[in-house]
């Protein structure tokens, strides 16, 4: 992971930063409290420099990042999680239902904060070095492959979160309160210098900075009435775990775009794979009601049906034949997925939407991860965006501590927003445009997108750039304040409404 530590701007192991001066004294729970602390909770006010609400993957990463960074490791951090903490061991017999794709930057973060070795020791990491994407409505497709290193890892959400919480035990500055939920939040103001957080058991915490990492249905965002822009995709993602036929283990991530939405197969360890099938609500509900055998039939049909172009996209097919140097043509049923033995888990679903909080920060408050932005899962970038938030916020808080700023300083937090908001909007707009592009059944749009995939599959420099972004190895640069002022207008114009208009204009012009 030295490559990550050299290239990343994350200052988790930077020994140049020091904080001088004496530490404040606090009442209440001591800094040495851990997950195993069974002392009764004292009802007097307790002060923490930082309170993180949400002990999931992003929130626990944030706590560990602060605990492991030289110039922030003195900060007392309370991590509040509503669910009971699940130990890393014993491992479940089969993979967790919820799996996520992690790029190299995210894995580098895990390594820097002491969690990656715990994750690897489980022998449940699944690296992938190929990505095959194709369109069910035509001959277009694209194949990414990295022969030098993995493109990323597919990991179980529960396993990663448990490893992060286990890693947090090495940092004396972190106190985990679980299960615990937030009853109310009173933000600091001109008359109140600190934020007060009241838990459901009436325990009160004061803090200089509250970090909301409590997901897309953030209770903090709701309590504080923070405004968001967004829309529903009127879709659900149906998820389950499958067992491949004996002897099969894949390192390829497959994704096929159907008229109703994409279906993806993510490789897991020990011959398992995860299915994420995005489709309209009625179809999703139908899939959830099927028995396993009937669902298997529907799933195989989704991977293999409607493969032939039937001459409708003859120009696209001709260009593909002329341009393609890939012996495995990415079209139709010439792509084969590994044989599936059985569905090995229950099925679940979650609604798909796009949502973006208009302001990530204010004095003493910061939003990270899905609490700030929710994207469609088709590109597998949601959790990586959240972990990029963790990296950026840790860097800025580290710099602020090194130069004497209070951890909740509004100017420093605004720098975090400037760093992350445009990057998140660009990714959200790209994913949203892909959703509308591949969701159109119009023949002209189908022809254009298949032609685009065909051309892209043969443009090596552009493919390399896309792969570096996907892997998290491209450099992300901050933006100036003048440019940042344009973001809200850009967001309203392109993220929410523009892709639909693009589809309409494109179809009208072609006809």
XYZ file of C-alpha atoms in Angstrom:
511
model
C 0.000 0.000 0.000
C 2.992 2.356 -0.191
C 1.692 3.535 -3.562
C -1.468 4.765 -1.905
C 0.333 6.517 0.905
C 2.640 8.287 -1.522
C -0.041 9.463 -3.938
C -2.974 10.168 -1.668
C -3.478 13.509 0.009
C -4.631 11.723 3.157
C -2.349 12.699 6.029
C -3.009 9.665 8.198
C 0.650 8.868 8.736
C 2.153 12.333 8.353
C 4.416 12.959 11.316
C 5.060 16.598 10.421
C 1.950 17.740 12.270
C 2.013 18.216 16.022
C -0.499 19.757 18.408
C 0.976 21.616 21.334
C -0.583 22.732 24.570
C -2.383 20.893 27.320
C -5.453 18.796 26.771
C -8.777 19.726 28.281
C -10.254 17.696 31.106
C -13.581 16.011 30.575
C -16.169 14.451 32.796
C -18.016 11.254 32.060
C -16.754 8.228 30.163
C -12.990 7.996 29.977
C -10.941 7.872 26.797
C -10.032 4.259 27.399
C -13.591 2.987 27.090
C -13.985 0.261 24.490
C -16.628 -1.938 22.943
C -16.467 -4.234 25.949
C -17.115 -1.513 28.523
C -20.024 -2.558 30.718
C -19.939 0.342 33.198
C -23.314 2.036 33.737
C -23.765 5.182 31.672
C -23.422 8.346 33.725
C -26.131 10.896 33.125
C -23.998 14.028 33.511
C -22.875 15.838 30.385
C -19.850 14.394 28.650
C -17.716 16.385 26.241
C -16.149 15.017 23.076
C -14.240 16.998 20.498
C -16.038 15.085 17.738
C -19.296 13.116 17.795
C -19.865 10.840 14.794
C -23.458 9.701 14.339
C -23.554 6.417 12.442
C -21.161 3.571 13.163
C -21.481 1.931 9.778
C -18.723 1.591 7.251
C -18.200 5.309 6.569
C -18.675 6.486 10.152
C -16.326 3.891 11.650
C -13.732 4.708 8.966
C -13.993 8.371 9.944
C -13.412 7.552 13.614
C -10.379 5.382 12.839
C -8.968 8.004 10.464
C -9.089 10.635 13.207
C -7.623 8.187 15.720
C -4.709 7.216 13.483
C -3.715 10.654 12.189
C -0.878 12.287 14.099
C -2.420 15.747 14.421
C -5.950 14.545 15.254
C -5.290 11.485 17.401
C -5.607 13.593 20.573
C -9.227 14.450 19.731
C -11.784 12.618 21.840
C -14.255 10.947 19.485
C -17.643 9.435 20.308
C -19.045 7.054 17.702
C -22.804 6.542 18.068
C -24.370 3.497 16.420
C -28.024 2.494 16.738
C -27.450 -1.221 16.058
C -25.561 -3.574 18.367
C -21.921 -4.047 17.388
C -21.361 -7.334 15.578
C -18.018 -9.033 16.293
C -15.810 -9.952 13.370
C -15.705 -13.613 14.432
C -17.150 -16.150 14.114
C -17.667 -15.631 10.414
C -20.992 -16.578 8.899
C -21.030 -19.801 6.879
C -22.046 -17.951 3.708
C -21.404 -14.376 2.543
C -23.450 -11.469 3.826
C -26.339 -10.394 1.617
C -25.038 -6.844 1.229
C -21.776 -6.535 -0.703
C -19.918 -3.488 -1.971
C -17.222 -2.670 -4.521
C -14.108 -0.945 -3.168
C -11.480 0.801 -5.262
C -7.776 1.059 -4.453
C -8.093 4.394 -2.678
C -10.667 2.927 -0.303
C -8.509 -0.147 0.329
C -5.535 2.143 0.925
C -7.560 3.973 3.561
C -8.407 0.686 5.280
C -4.719 -0.215 5.279
C -3.667 3.136 6.722
C -6.117 2.931 9.632
C -5.280 -0.669 10.529
C -8.351 -2.489 9.208
C -7.138 -4.054 5.954
C -5.041 -6.762 7.618
C -8.083 -7.771 9.680
C -10.197 -7.949 6.526
C -7.596 -10.012 4.651
C -7.212 -12.433 7.547
C -10.839 -13.522 7.084
C -9.945 -15.008 3.660
C -13.189 -13.487 2.363
C -11.719 -10.821 0.062
C -12.570 -11.109 -3.625
C -10.377 -9.179 -6.042
C -11.583 -8.627 -9.593
C -9.390 -7.780 -12.574
C -11.976 -7.732 -15.356
C -15.191 -5.835 -15.959
C -17.517 -6.861 -18.789
C -20.443 -4.609 -19.627
C -22.875 -5.115 -22.480
C -26.255 -3.955 -23.715
C -29.110 -6.435 -24.063
C -30.736 -4.292 -26.758
C -27.848 -4.265 -29.214
C -24.339 -5.346 -30.075
C -22.427 -2.828 -27.978
C -20.196 -3.783 -25.112
C -16.963 -2.936 -23.381
C -14.320 -5.037 -21.656
C -11.936 -3.654 -19.026
C -9.026 -5.796 -17.910
C -5.992 -5.151 -15.722
C -3.250 -7.759 -15.977
C -0.940 -6.048 -13.490
C -3.144 -5.659 -10.412
C -6.752 -5.949 -9.355
C -9.274 -3.330 -10.436
C -10.840 -3.456 -6.986
C -12.360 -5.710 -4.358
C -15.858 -6.977 -3.635
C -16.324 -7.215 0.129
C -19.150 -7.946 2.526
C -20.519 -4.866 4.260
C -20.906 -6.566 7.649
C -17.397 -8.003 7.542
C -15.768 -4.663 6.672
C -17.756 -2.742 9.275
C -16.902 -5.280 11.992
C -13.216 -5.113 11.027
C -13.271 -1.317 11.242
C -14.896 -1.390 14.674
C -12.336 -3.978 15.765
C -9.545 -1.733 14.447
C -10.951 1.205 16.426
C -10.057 -0.564 19.692
C -6.393 0.316 19.157
C -7.200 4.043 19.406
C -7.734 5.203 22.984
C -9.359 8.420 21.806
C -12.434 6.592 20.425
C -15.478 5.727 22.539
C -18.182 3.627 20.883
C -21.743 3.950 22.136
C -23.804 1.049 20.843
C -26.672 0.440 20.695
C -27.534 4.107 21.068
C -29.679 6.471 19.040
C -29.917 10.240 18.830
C -33.011 11.857 20.297
C -32.202 15.484 19.504
C -29.416 17.789 18.367
C -28.992 21.429 19.338
C -26.327 23.023 17.163
C -23.875 25.564 18.483
C -24.726 29.207 17.860
C -23.634 32.689 18.823
C -25.091 32.085 22.275
C -24.115 28.410 22.581
C -20.491 27.576 21.932
C -20.939 23.820 21.698
C -23.391 21.407 20.089
C -25.517 19.316 22.438
C -26.491 15.787 21.435
C -29.174 14.049 23.491
C -29.432 10.282 23.180
C -32.594 8.218 23.482
C -31.678 7.295 27.074
C -31.413 11.049 27.861
C -27.632 10.911 28.047
C -26.217 14.235 26.886
C -23.004 14.824 24.987
C -21.464 18.150 24.087
C -19.145 18.490 21.126
C -17.321 20.970 18.925
C -18.153 19.005 15.771
C -20.919 16.568 14.935
C -20.329 14.435 11.836
C -23.448 12.904 10.307
C -22.542 9.529 8.812
C -25.919 7.921 9.385
C -26.792 7.038 5.807
C -29.299 8.053 3.190
C -32.113 8.285 5.739
C -30.014 10.428 8.058
C -31.822 11.247 11.290
C -29.462 14.198 11.794
C -30.392 15.677 8.434
C -34.092 15.250 9.190
C -33.876 16.741 12.678
C -31.993 19.783 11.419
C -34.246 20.176 8.335
C -31.304 20.238 5.936
C -32.479 20.746 2.368
C -31.714 18.238 -0.382
C -32.200 17.981 -4.121
C -33.196 14.640 -5.515
C -35.590 12.337 -7.267
C -36.779 8.753 -7.202
C -35.789 6.434 -10.051
C -39.015 4.472 -9.481
C -36.871 1.382 -9.238
C -35.729 -1.135 -6.675
C -32.530 -3.146 -6.522
C -33.128 -6.822 -5.803
C -30.083 -8.378 -4.140
C -29.118 -11.939 -3.274
C -26.123 -14.247 -3.018
C -25.618 -17.142 -5.414
C -23.349 -20.174 -5.398
C -21.532 -20.901 -8.640
C -21.277 -24.425 -10.001
C -18.603 -26.600 -8.334
C -15.095 -25.730 -9.464
C -15.972 -22.211 -10.646
C -14.428 -19.088 -9.160
C -14.561 -15.867 -11.137
C -12.489 -12.684 -10.937
C -14.734 -10.881 -13.421
C -17.499 -8.412 -12.632
C -20.358 -8.773 -15.130
C -23.015 -6.172 -15.862
C -25.771 -6.325 -18.466
C -28.070 -3.423 -19.243
C -31.671 -4.545 -19.720
C -34.569 -2.315 -20.825
C -35.811 -2.316 -17.219
C -32.404 -1.672 -15.636
C -28.974 -3.279 -15.140
C -28.242 -6.673 -13.620
C -24.780 -7.229 -12.156
C -22.833 -10.238 -10.884
C -20.082 -9.397 -8.390
C -17.473 -12.069 -7.600
C -17.098 -13.206 -4.006
C -14.691 -15.605 -2.324
C -15.123 -19.386 -2.235
C -17.167 -19.689 -5.419
C -19.949 -17.313 -4.418
C -21.202 -14.223 -6.232
C -23.541 -11.362 -5.441
C -26.450 -10.372 -7.679
C -27.696 -6.775 -7.846
C -30.683 -6.485 -10.170
C -32.138 -3.006 -10.687
C -35.610 -2.950 -12.180
C -38.988 -1.245 -11.960
C -40.913 -1.559 -8.713
C -43.595 -3.958 -9.978
C -41.026 -6.323 -11.481
C -38.882 -6.169 -8.344
C -41.843 -7.106 -6.166
C -42.608 -9.987 -8.525
C -39.013 -11.247 -8.289
C -39.128 -11.107 -4.498
C -42.243 -13.289 -4.380
C -40.822 -16.118 -6.518
C -39.430 -19.312 -5.065
C -35.709 -19.907 -5.622
C -36.126 -22.169 -8.647
C -38.434 -19.712 -10.423
C -36.118 -16.836 -9.578
C -33.198 -18.789 -11.076
C -35.155 -19.138 -14.330
C -35.869 -15.397 -14.416
C -32.268 -14.535 -13.608
C -30.818 -16.742 -16.343
C -33.322 -15.240 -18.770
C -32.110 -11.758 -17.788
C -28.503 -12.695 -18.535
C -29.103 -14.446 -21.840
C -32.351 -13.327 -23.463
C -32.812 -10.837 -26.280
C -29.195 -11.057 -27.247
C -29.413 -10.802 -31.002
C -29.652 -7.431 -32.690
C -31.790 -8.815 -35.560
C -30.269 -6.331 -37.942
C -31.777 -3.297 -36.198
C -28.357 -1.859 -35.446
C -26.552 -2.992 -38.582
C -24.298 0.091 -38.657
C -23.249 -0.553 -35.077
C -22.624 -4.237 -35.819
C -20.576 -3.362 -38.890
C -18.431 -0.860 -36.988
C -17.955 -3.346 -34.171
C -16.757 -6.022 -36.590
C -14.387 -3.595 -38.309
C -12.998 -1.992 -35.149
C -12.864 -4.849 -32.683
C -9.519 -6.486 -32.080
C -10.864 -8.361 -29.081
C -11.287 -12.073 -29.870
C -14.149 -12.231 -27.365
C -16.776 -10.046 -28.927
C -18.838 -8.304 -26.280
C -22.252 -8.682 -27.806
C -25.296 -10.828 -27.420
C -25.154 -14.335 -26.072
C -21.517 -14.728 -27.108
C -20.762 -13.535 -23.563
C -21.069 -16.288 -21.031
C -21.388 -15.925 -17.295
C -20.222 -18.652 -14.910
C -22.812 -21.411 -14.390
C -24.989 -20.894 -11.325
C -25.691 -23.801 -8.984
C -28.214 -22.231 -6.614
C -29.508 -19.142 -4.863
C -27.832 -19.318 -1.461
C -29.512 -16.478 0.423
C -32.805 -14.774 0.931
C -33.616 -11.951 -1.445
C -33.968 -8.351 -0.342
C -34.560 -5.041 -2.074
C -34.021 -1.344 -1.553
C -35.432 1.679 -3.409
C -33.186 3.573 -5.828
C -32.954 7.318 -5.828
C -30.647 10.250 -6.366
C -30.284 12.709 -3.505
C -27.818 15.457 -2.783
C -27.734 17.686 0.286
C -27.433 21.330 -0.731
C -24.910 22.138 1.984
C -22.570 19.580 3.537
C -21.420 21.844 6.357
C -22.205 24.624 8.745
C -20.597 25.711 11.973
C -19.965 22.612 14.059
C -21.644 20.237 11.579
C -20.445 18.114 8.672
C -22.151 15.464 6.509
C -20.296 12.564 4.903
C -21.232 9.508 2.854
C -24.849 8.758 2.023
C -25.991 11.369 4.525
C -24.633 13.896 2.009
C -25.205 12.116 -1.318
C -27.041 9.028 -2.592
C -26.384 7.569 -6.060
C -27.668 4.721 -8.216
C -25.629 1.534 -7.537
C -24.991 0.761 -11.235
C -21.427 2.117 -11.138
C -20.583 0.722 -7.700
C -19.205 4.066 -6.549
C -21.477 5.013 -3.640
C -19.287 3.743 -0.812
C -16.099 4.942 -2.542
C -17.510 8.468 -2.679
C -18.226 8.239 1.040
C -14.721 7.036 1.859
C -13.282 9.811 -0.311
C -15.255 12.180 1.945
C -13.519 10.601 4.947
C -10.092 11.128 3.392
C -10.783 14.763 2.510
C -12.313 15.654 5.879
C -9.480 13.981 7.795
C -6.917 15.951 5.818
C -8.661 19.261 6.437
C -9.248 18.646 10.149
C -5.604 17.582 10.429
C -4.415 20.799 8.815
C -6.772 22.806 11.011
C -5.467 21.213 14.203
C -1.878 21.798 13.107
C -2.578 25.504 12.616
C -4.633 26.057 15.767
C -8.217 26.053 14.455
C -11.085 24.627 16.460
C -12.252 21.304 15.026
C -15.691 22.772 14.282
C -14.385 25.917 12.602
C -16.791 26.889 9.820
C -14.083 28.132 7.465
C -12.171 24.851 7.678
C -15.322 22.808 7.161
C -16.169 24.920 4.122
C -12.872 23.796 2.625
C -14.058 20.205 2.927
C -17.227 21.101 1.057
C -15.241 22.844 -1.676
C -12.997 19.793 -1.957
C -15.736 17.201 -2.230
C -18.928 18.699 -3.576
C -17.975 19.164 -7.217
C -16.352 15.719 -7.388
C -19.511 14.147 -5.993
C -21.765 16.105 -8.350
C -19.714 15.093 -11.386
C -19.970 11.426 -10.438
C -23.688 11.741 -9.673
C -24.356 13.450 -12.998
C -22.388 10.800 -14.887
C -24.267 7.934 -13.237
C -27.621 9.651 -13.725
C -26.903 10.228 -17.413
C -25.961 6.566 -17.827
C -29.217 5.567 -16.155
C -31.283 7.568 -18.645
C -29.125 6.600 -21.609
C -29.432 2.868 -20.959
C -33.027 3.145 -19.811
C -34.258 4.341 -23.206
C -35.773 1.757 -25.561
C -35.837 4.202 -28.473
C -34.114 2.708 -31.530
C -32.015 5.853 -32.251
C -30.856 6.063 -28.634
C -30.143 2.325 -28.591
C -28.033 2.680 -31.724
C -26.085 5.620 -30.306
C -25.288 3.988 -26.983
C -24.203 0.737 -28.637
C -22.015 2.661 -31.052
C -20.555 4.556 -28.095
C -19.730 1.336 -26.259
C -18.203 -0.145 -29.402
C -16.014 2.900 -30.028
C -15.011 3.187 -26.384
C -14.004 -0.475 -26.285
C -11.410 0.302 -28.958
C -10.067 3.596 -27.567
C -7.323 2.363 -25.255
C -6.250 5.749 -23.758
C -9.819 6.648 -22.801
C -10.445 3.176 -21.430
C -7.291 3.503 -19.325
C -8.481 6.841 -17.943
C -11.904 5.430 -17.078
C -10.282 2.440 -15.403
C -7.972 4.646 -13.327
C -10.970 6.658 -12.122
C -12.853 3.471 -11.295
C -9.844 2.080 -9.407
C -9.449 5.314 -7.482
C -5.897 5.895 -8.707
C -6.519 9.149 -10.583
C -5.656 12.395 -8.841
C -8.657 14.407 -7.638
C -7.991 18.108 -7.495
C -9.785 20.720 -5.422
C -11.415 23.754 -6.995
C -11.253 27.499 -6.493
C -13.942 29.455 -4.687
C -15.176 31.198 -7.825
C -15.708 27.887 -9.561
C -17.369 26.521 -6.458
C -20.023 29.247 -6.609
C -21.259 27.747 -9.871
C -21.881 24.311 -8.383
C -25.450 24.767 -7.177
C -26.582 26.038 -10.567
C -24.699 23.208 -12.278
C -26.314 20.750 -9.917
C -29.863 21.956 -10.548
C -29.363 22.083 -14.297
C -27.519 18.844 -14.980
C -27.945 16.436 -12.088
C -31.700 16.654 -11.703
C -33.175 17.610 -15.066
C -30.585 17.641 -17.828
C -30.197 13.902 -18.597
C -33.914 13.588 -19.360
C -33.726 16.620 -21.632
C -30.630 15.232 -23.344
C -32.478 12.016 -24.163
C -35.463 13.931 -25.522
C -33.356 16.289 -27.640
C -31.182 13.470 -28.958
C -34.152 11.377 -30.026
C -35.914 14.350 -31.620
C -32.876 15.402 -33.612
C -32.254 11.898 -34.938
C -35.837 11.398 -36.016
